[in-house]
Short mmCIF file of C-alpha atoms and ligand atoms in Angstrom, two decimals:
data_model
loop_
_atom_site.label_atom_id
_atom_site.label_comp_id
_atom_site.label_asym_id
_atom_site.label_seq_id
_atom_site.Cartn_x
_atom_site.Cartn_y
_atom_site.Cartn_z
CA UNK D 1 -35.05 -13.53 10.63
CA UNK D 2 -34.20 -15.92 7.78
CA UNK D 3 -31.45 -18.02 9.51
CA UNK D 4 -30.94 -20.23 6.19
CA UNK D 5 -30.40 -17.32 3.92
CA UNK D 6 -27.77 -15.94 7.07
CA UNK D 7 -26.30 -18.94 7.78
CA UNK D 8 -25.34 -19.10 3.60
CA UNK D 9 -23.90 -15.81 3.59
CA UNK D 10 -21.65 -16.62 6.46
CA UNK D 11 -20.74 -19.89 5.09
CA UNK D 12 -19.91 -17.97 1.76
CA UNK D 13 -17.66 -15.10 3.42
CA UNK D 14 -15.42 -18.04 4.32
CA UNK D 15 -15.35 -20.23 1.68
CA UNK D 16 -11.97 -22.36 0.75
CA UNK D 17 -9.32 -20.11 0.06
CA UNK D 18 -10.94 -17.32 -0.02
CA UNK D 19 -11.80 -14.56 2.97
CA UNK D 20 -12.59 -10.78 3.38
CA UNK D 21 -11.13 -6.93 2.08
CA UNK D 22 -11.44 -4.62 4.99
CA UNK D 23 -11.78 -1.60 3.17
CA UNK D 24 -13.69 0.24 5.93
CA UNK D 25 -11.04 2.82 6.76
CA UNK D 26 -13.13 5.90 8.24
CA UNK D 27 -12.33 9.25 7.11
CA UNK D 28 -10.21 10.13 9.86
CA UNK D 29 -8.03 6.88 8.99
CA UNK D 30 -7.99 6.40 5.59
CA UNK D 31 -6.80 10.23 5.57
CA UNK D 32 -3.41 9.19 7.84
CA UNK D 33 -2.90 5.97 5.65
CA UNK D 34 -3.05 8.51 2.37
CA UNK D 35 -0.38 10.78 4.52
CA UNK D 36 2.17 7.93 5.00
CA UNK D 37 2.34 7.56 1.20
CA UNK D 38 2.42 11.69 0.59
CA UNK D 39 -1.48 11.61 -0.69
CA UNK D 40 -3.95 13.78 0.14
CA UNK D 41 -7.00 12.42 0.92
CA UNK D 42 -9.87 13.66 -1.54
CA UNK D 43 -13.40 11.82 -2.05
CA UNK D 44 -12.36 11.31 -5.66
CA UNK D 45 -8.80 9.81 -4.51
CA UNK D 46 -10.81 7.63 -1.62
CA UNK D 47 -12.67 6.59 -4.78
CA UNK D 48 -10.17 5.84 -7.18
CA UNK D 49 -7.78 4.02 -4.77
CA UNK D 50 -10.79 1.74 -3.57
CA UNK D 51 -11.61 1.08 -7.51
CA UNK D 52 -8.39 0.19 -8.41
CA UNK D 53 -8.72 -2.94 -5.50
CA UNK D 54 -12.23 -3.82 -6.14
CA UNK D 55 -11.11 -4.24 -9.97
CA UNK D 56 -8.18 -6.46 -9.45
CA UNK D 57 -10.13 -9.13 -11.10
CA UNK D 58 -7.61 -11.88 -9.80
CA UNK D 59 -7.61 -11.13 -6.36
CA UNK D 60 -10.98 -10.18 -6.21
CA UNK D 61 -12.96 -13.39 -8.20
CA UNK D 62 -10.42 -16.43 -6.26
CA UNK D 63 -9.39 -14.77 -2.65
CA UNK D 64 -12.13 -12.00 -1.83
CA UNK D 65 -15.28 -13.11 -0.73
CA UNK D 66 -16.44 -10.17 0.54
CA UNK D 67 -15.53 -6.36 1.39
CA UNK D 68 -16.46 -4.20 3.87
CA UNK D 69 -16.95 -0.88 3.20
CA UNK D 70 -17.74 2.45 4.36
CA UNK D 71 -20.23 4.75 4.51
CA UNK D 72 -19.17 6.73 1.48
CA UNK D 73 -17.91 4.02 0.10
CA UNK D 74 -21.43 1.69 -0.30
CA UNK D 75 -23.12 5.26 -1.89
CA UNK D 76 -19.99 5.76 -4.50
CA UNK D 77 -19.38 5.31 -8.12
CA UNK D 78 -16.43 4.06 -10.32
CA UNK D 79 -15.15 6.64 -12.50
CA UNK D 80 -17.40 4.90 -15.39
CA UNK D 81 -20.41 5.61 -13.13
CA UNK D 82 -20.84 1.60 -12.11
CA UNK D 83 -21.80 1.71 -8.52
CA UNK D 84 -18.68 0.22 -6.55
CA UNK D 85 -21.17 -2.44 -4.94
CA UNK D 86 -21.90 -3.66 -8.48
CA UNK D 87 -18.22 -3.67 -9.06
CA UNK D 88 -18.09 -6.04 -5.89
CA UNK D 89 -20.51 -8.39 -6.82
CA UNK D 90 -19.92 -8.67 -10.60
CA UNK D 91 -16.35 -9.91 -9.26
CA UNK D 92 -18.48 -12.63 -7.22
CA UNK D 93 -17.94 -11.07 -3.96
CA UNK D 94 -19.95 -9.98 -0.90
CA UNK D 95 -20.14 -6.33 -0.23
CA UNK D 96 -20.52 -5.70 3.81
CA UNK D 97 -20.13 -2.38 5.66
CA UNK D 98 -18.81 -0.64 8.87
CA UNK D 99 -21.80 0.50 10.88
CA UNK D 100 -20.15 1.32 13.93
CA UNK D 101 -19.55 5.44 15.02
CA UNK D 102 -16.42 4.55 16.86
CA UNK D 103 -14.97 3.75 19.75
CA UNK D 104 -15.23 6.19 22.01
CA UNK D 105 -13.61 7.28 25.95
CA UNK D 106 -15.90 5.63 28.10
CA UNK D 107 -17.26 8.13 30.64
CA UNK D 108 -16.07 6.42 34.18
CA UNK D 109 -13.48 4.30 33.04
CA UNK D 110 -10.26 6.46 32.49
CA UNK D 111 -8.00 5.08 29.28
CA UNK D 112 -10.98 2.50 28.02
CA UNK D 113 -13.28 2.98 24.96
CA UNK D 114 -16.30 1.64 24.59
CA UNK D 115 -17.99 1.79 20.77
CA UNK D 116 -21.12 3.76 20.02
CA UNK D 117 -23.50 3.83 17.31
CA UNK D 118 -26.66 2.02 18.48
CA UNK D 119 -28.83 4.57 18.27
CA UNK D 120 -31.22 4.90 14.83
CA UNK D 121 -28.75 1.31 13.71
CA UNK D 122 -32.16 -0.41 12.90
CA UNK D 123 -32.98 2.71 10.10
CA UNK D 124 -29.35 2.45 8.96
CA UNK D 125 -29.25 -1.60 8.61
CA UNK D 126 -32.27 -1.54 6.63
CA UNK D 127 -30.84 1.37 4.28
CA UNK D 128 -27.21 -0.29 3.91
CA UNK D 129 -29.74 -3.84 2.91
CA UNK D 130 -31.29 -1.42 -0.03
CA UNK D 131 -27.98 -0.43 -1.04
CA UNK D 132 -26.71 -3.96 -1.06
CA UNK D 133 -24.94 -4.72 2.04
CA UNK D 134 -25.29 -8.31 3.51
CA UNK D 135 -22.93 -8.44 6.18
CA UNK D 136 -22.06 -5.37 8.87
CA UNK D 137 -18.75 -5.11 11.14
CA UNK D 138 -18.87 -3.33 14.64
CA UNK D 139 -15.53 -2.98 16.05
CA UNK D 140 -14.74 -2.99 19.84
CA UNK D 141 -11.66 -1.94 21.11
CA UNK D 142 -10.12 -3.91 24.45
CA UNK D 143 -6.52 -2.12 25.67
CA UNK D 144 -4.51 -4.29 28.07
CA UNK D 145 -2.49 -2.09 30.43
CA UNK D 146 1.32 -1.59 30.58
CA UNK D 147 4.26 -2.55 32.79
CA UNK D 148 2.12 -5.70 34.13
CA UNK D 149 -0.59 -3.72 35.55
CA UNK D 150 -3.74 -5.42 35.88
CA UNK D 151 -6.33 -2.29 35.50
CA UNK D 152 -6.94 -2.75 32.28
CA UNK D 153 -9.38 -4.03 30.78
CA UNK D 154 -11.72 -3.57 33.71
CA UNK D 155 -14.86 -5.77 33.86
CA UNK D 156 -17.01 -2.53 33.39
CA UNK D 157 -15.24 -2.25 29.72
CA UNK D 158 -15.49 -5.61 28.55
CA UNK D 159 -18.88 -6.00 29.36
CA UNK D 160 -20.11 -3.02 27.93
CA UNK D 161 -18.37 -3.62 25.08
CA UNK D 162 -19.74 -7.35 24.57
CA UNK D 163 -23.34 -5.93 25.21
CA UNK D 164 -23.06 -3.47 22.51
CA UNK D 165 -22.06 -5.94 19.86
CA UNK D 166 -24.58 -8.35 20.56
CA UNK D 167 -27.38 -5.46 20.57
CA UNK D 168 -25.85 -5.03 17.34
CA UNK D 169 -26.02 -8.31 16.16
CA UNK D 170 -29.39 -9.29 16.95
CA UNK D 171 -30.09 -5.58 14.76
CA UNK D 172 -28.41 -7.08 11.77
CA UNK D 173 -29.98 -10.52 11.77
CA UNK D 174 -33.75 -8.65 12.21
CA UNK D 175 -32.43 -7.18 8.71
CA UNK D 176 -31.41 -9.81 6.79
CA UNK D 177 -27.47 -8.89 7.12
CA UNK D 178 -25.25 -11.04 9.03
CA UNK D 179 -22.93 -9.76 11.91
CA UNK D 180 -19.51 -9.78 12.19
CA UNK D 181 -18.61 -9.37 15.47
CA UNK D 182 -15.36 -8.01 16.36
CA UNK D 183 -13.83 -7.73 19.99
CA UNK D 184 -10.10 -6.42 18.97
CA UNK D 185 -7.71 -7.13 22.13
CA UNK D 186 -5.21 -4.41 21.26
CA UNK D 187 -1.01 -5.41 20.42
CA UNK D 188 -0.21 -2.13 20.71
CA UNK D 189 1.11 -2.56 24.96
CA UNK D 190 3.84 -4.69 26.23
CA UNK D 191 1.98 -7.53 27.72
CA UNK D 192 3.05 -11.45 27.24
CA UNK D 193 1.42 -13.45 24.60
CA UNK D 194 0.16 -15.59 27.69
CA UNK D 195 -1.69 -12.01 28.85
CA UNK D 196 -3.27 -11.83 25.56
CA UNK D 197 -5.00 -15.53 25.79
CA UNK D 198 -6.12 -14.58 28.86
CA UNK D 199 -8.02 -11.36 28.15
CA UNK D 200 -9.18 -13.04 24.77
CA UNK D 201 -10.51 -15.51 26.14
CA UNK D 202 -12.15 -13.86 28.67
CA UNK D 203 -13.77 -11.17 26.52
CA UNK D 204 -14.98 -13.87 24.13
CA UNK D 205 -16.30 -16.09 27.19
CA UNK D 206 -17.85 -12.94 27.95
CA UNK D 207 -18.87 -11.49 24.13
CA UNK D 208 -21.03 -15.33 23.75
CA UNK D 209 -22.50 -15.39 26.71
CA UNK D 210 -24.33 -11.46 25.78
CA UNK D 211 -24.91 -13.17 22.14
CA UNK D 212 -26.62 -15.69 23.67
CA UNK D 213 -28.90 -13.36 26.14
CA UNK D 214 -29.51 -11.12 22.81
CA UNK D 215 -31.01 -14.12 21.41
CA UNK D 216 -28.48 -13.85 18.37
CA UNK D 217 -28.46 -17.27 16.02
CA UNK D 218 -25.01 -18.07 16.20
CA UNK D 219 -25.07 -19.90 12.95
CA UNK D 220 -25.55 -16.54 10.98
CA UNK D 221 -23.03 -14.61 12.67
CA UNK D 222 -19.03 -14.21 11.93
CA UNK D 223 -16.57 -13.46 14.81
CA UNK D 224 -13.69 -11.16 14.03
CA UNK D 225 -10.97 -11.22 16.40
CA UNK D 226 -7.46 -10.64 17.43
CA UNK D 227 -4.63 -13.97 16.96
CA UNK D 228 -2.95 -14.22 20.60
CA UNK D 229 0.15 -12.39 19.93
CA UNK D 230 2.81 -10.99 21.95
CA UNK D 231 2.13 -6.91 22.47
CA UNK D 232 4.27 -5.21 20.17
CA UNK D 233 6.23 -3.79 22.52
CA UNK D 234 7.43 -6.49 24.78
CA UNK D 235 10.76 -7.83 24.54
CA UNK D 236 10.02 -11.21 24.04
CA UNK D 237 7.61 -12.21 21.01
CA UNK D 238 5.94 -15.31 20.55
CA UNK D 239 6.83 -17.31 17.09
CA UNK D 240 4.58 -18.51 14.82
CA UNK D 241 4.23 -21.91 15.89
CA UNK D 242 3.38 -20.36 19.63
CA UNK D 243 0.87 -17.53 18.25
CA UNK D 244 -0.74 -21.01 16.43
CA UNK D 245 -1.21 -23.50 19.26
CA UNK D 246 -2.17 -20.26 21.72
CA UNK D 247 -4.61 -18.90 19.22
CA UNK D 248 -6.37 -22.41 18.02
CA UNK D 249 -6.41 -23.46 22.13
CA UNK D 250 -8.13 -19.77 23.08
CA UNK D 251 -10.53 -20.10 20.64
CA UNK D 252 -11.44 -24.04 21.03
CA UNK D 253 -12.39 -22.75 24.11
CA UNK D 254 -14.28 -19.95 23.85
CA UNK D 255 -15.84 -19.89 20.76
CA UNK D 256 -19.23 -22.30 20.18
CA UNK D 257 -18.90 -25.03 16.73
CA UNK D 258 -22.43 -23.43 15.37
CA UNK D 259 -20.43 -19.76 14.41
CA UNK D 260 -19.33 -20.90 10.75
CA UNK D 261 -16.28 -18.71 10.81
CA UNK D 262 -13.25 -17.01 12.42
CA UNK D 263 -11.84 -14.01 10.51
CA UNK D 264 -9.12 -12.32 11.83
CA UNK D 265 -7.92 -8.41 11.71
CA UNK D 266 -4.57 -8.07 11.16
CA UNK D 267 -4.08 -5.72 13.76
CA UNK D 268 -0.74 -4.07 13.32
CA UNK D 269 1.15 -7.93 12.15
CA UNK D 270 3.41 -7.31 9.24
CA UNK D 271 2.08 -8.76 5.49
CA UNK D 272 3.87 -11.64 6.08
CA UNK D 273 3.52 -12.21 9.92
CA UNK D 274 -0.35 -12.24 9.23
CA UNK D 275 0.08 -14.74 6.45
CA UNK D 276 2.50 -17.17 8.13
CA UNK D 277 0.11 -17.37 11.49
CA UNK D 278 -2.93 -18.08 9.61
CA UNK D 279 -1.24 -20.83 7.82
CA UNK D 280 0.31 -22.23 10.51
CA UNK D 281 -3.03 -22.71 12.07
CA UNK D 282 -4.72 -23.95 8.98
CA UNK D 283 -2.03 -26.18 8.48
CA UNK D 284 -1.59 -27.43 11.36
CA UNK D 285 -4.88 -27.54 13.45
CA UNK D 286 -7.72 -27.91 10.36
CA UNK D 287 -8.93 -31.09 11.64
CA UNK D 288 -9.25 -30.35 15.27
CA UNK D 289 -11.85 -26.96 14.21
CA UNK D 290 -15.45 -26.80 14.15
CA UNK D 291 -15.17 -23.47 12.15
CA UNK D 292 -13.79 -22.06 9.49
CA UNK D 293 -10.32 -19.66 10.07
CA UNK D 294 -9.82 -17.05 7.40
CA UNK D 295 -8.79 -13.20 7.23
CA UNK D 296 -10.46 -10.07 7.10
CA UNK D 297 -7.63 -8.04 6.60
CA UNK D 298 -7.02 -4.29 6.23
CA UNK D 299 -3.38 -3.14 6.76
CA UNK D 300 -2.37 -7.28 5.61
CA UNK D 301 -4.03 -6.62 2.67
CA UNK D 302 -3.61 -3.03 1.95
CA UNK D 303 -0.12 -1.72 3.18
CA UNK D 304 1.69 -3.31 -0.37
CA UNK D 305 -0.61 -1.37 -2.62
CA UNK D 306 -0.54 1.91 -1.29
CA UNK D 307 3.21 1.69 -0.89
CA UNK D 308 3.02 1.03 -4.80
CA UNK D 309 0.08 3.20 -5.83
CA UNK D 310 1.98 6.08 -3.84
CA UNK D 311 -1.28 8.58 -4.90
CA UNK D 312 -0.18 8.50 -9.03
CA UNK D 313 -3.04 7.13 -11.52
CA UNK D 314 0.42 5.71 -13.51
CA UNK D 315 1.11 3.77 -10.49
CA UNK D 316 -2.57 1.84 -10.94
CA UNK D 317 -1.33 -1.34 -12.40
CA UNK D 318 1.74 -2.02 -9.83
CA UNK D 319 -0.44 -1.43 -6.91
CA UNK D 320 -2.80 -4.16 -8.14
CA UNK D 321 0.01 -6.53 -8.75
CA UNK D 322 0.86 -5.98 -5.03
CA UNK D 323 -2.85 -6.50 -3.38
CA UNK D 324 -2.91 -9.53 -6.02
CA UNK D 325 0.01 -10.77 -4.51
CA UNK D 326 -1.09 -10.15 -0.93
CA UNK D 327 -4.85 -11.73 -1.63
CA UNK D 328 -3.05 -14.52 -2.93
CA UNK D 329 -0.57 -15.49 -0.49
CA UNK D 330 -3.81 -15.09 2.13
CA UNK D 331 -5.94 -17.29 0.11
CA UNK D 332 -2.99 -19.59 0.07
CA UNK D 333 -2.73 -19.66 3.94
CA UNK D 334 -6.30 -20.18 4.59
CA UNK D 335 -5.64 -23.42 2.72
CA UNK D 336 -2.43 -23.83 5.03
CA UNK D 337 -0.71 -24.35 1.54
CA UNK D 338 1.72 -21.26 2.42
CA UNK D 339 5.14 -21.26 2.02
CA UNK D 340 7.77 -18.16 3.03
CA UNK D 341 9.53 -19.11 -0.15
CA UNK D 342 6.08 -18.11 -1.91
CA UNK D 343 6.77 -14.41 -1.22
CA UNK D 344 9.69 -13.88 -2.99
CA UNK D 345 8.06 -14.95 -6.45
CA UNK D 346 6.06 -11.60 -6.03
P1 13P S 401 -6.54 -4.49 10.21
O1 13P S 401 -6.41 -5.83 9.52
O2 13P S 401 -5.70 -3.41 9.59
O3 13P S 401 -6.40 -4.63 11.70
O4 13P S 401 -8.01 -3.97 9.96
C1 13P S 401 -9.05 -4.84 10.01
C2 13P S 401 -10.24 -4.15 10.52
O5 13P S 401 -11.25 -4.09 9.84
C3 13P S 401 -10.20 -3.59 11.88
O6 13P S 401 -11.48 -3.23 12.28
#
């Protein structure tokens, strides 16, 4: 493992201002994302609508440091024939990649998941390196239970979960490509934003201490998580200033000062929700974080321009105003220079 050559990459994925595309929609998703806008999913539409993002110059050279992409994705051409990785990088960016198969119901724990795709990873990491990958995501997927319940998550779920990723992350750092580890808590339930902290915190306590027994440099690695948010369906949300101070005092806690950076997923938070809690945390907390915060955003990012690009070629230039827009007013609020009144100069 070359930890300096890691330990750069990270450091680059979350460089001022700037933070990450998540354009790793699988086929199953990307195809209900291209429904919602009255698409139909082909490889050359998958193809077209990710060209179209990768060459928004604007957004792509000043707020994108890197992508991550999917299988198909990292093998595909533009319409020109450029490779879309070359696309990536000639726009100075980092292209990563999804190597997870999913999560998947874990046998013995009714309602859980627990994500697969170990098996043969090594083969795959070294492949995805030849094809220019230098950074991987694995996704795990933590559900709290409803009406107050305390079944879920079980311990069985979220330590099978943290094991996985950090099997996967020592993988990656054997090949060169750093990990970016990502234990999603789930907003979809009702719980508090005070039950959220707690099962963060616990999965993360939980996720570093199996990084640590994988013998995973923690320097060349990237943690992807959830903010502390109230669960969309509970009556009583947490404001932005809350979903700040809970989020900067779960992480403080949980997560070591060696990891470079803190990327979040956007999870489900509207455009602007996502933007207005990472500024609020940037703005107000930058001086009391080892690490970096930043976004790795898919929906944040991408909900704007497929609402524009609507499936019509014509429509091309209007969605790449919009994911200009978006990548900007991110960039902006990893700076904590964001302002609501920003938004309406769209
Ligand atoms: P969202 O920002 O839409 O949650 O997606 C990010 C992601 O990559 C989830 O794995």
């Amino acid at each position: 493992m070359n930890l300096e050559e890691l330990n750069k990459i990270a450091i680059a994925i979350v460089a001022p201002g700037k933070g990450i595309l998540a354009a790793d929609e699988s086929t199953g998703t990307i195809k209900k994302r291209f429904e919602s806008i009255g698409a139909v999913s082909t490889e050359e539409n998958r193809r077209d609508y990710r060209e179209m993002l990768f060459r928004t110059t604007e957004a792509m050279e000043n707020h994108v440091s890197g992508v991550i992409l999917f299988d198909e994705t990292i093998r595909q051409s533009a319409a020109d024939g450029t490779p879309l990785v070359k696309l990536i990088q000639d726009a100075g960016s980092i292209p990563g990649v999804k190597v997870d198969a999913g999560a998947k119901d874990m046998a013995g724990y009714p309602g859980e998941k627990v994500t697969e795709g170990l098996d043969g990873l090594r083969e795959r990491l070294n492949e995805y390196h030849e094809l220019g990958a230098r950074f991987a995501k694995w996704r795990a997927v933590i559900d709290i239970a409803r009406n107050g319940e305390m079944t879920m998550p079980s311990w069985g779920c979220v330590k099978a979960n943290a094991h996985a990723l950090a099997r996967y992350a020592a993988l990656c750092q054997e090949a060169g490509i750093v990990p970016i580890v990502e234990p999603e808590v789930l907003m979809d339930g009702d719980h508090s934003a005070g039950r959220c902290y707690e099962v963060t915190n616990w999965a993360l306590k939980t996720l570093y201490a199996e990084l640590f027994e994988a013998n995973v440099a923690l320097e060349g690695t990237i943690l992807k998580p959830n903010m502390i948010v109230s669960g969309k369906l509970s009556s009583s949300q947490a404001g932005v200033d809350e979903v700040a101070e809970k989020t900067v005092k779960c992480f403080r806690d949980a997560v070591p000062a060696s990891v470079p950076g803190i990327v979040f997923l956007s999870g489900g938070q509207s455009d602007q929700a996502a933007s207005a809690h990472l500024n609020a945390m940037n703005a107000q907390y930058k001086d009391q974080m080892p690490w970096q915060l930043s976004f790795s955003y898919g929906r944040a990012l991408q909900a704007a321009p497929l609402q524009a690009w609507a499936g019509k070629a014509a429509n091309l230039p209007a969605a790449q105003a919009a994911f200009a827009h978006r990548a900007r007013m991110n960039g902006l609020a990893q700076l904590g220079d964001w302002t609501e009144s920003m938004e309406q100069t769209a």
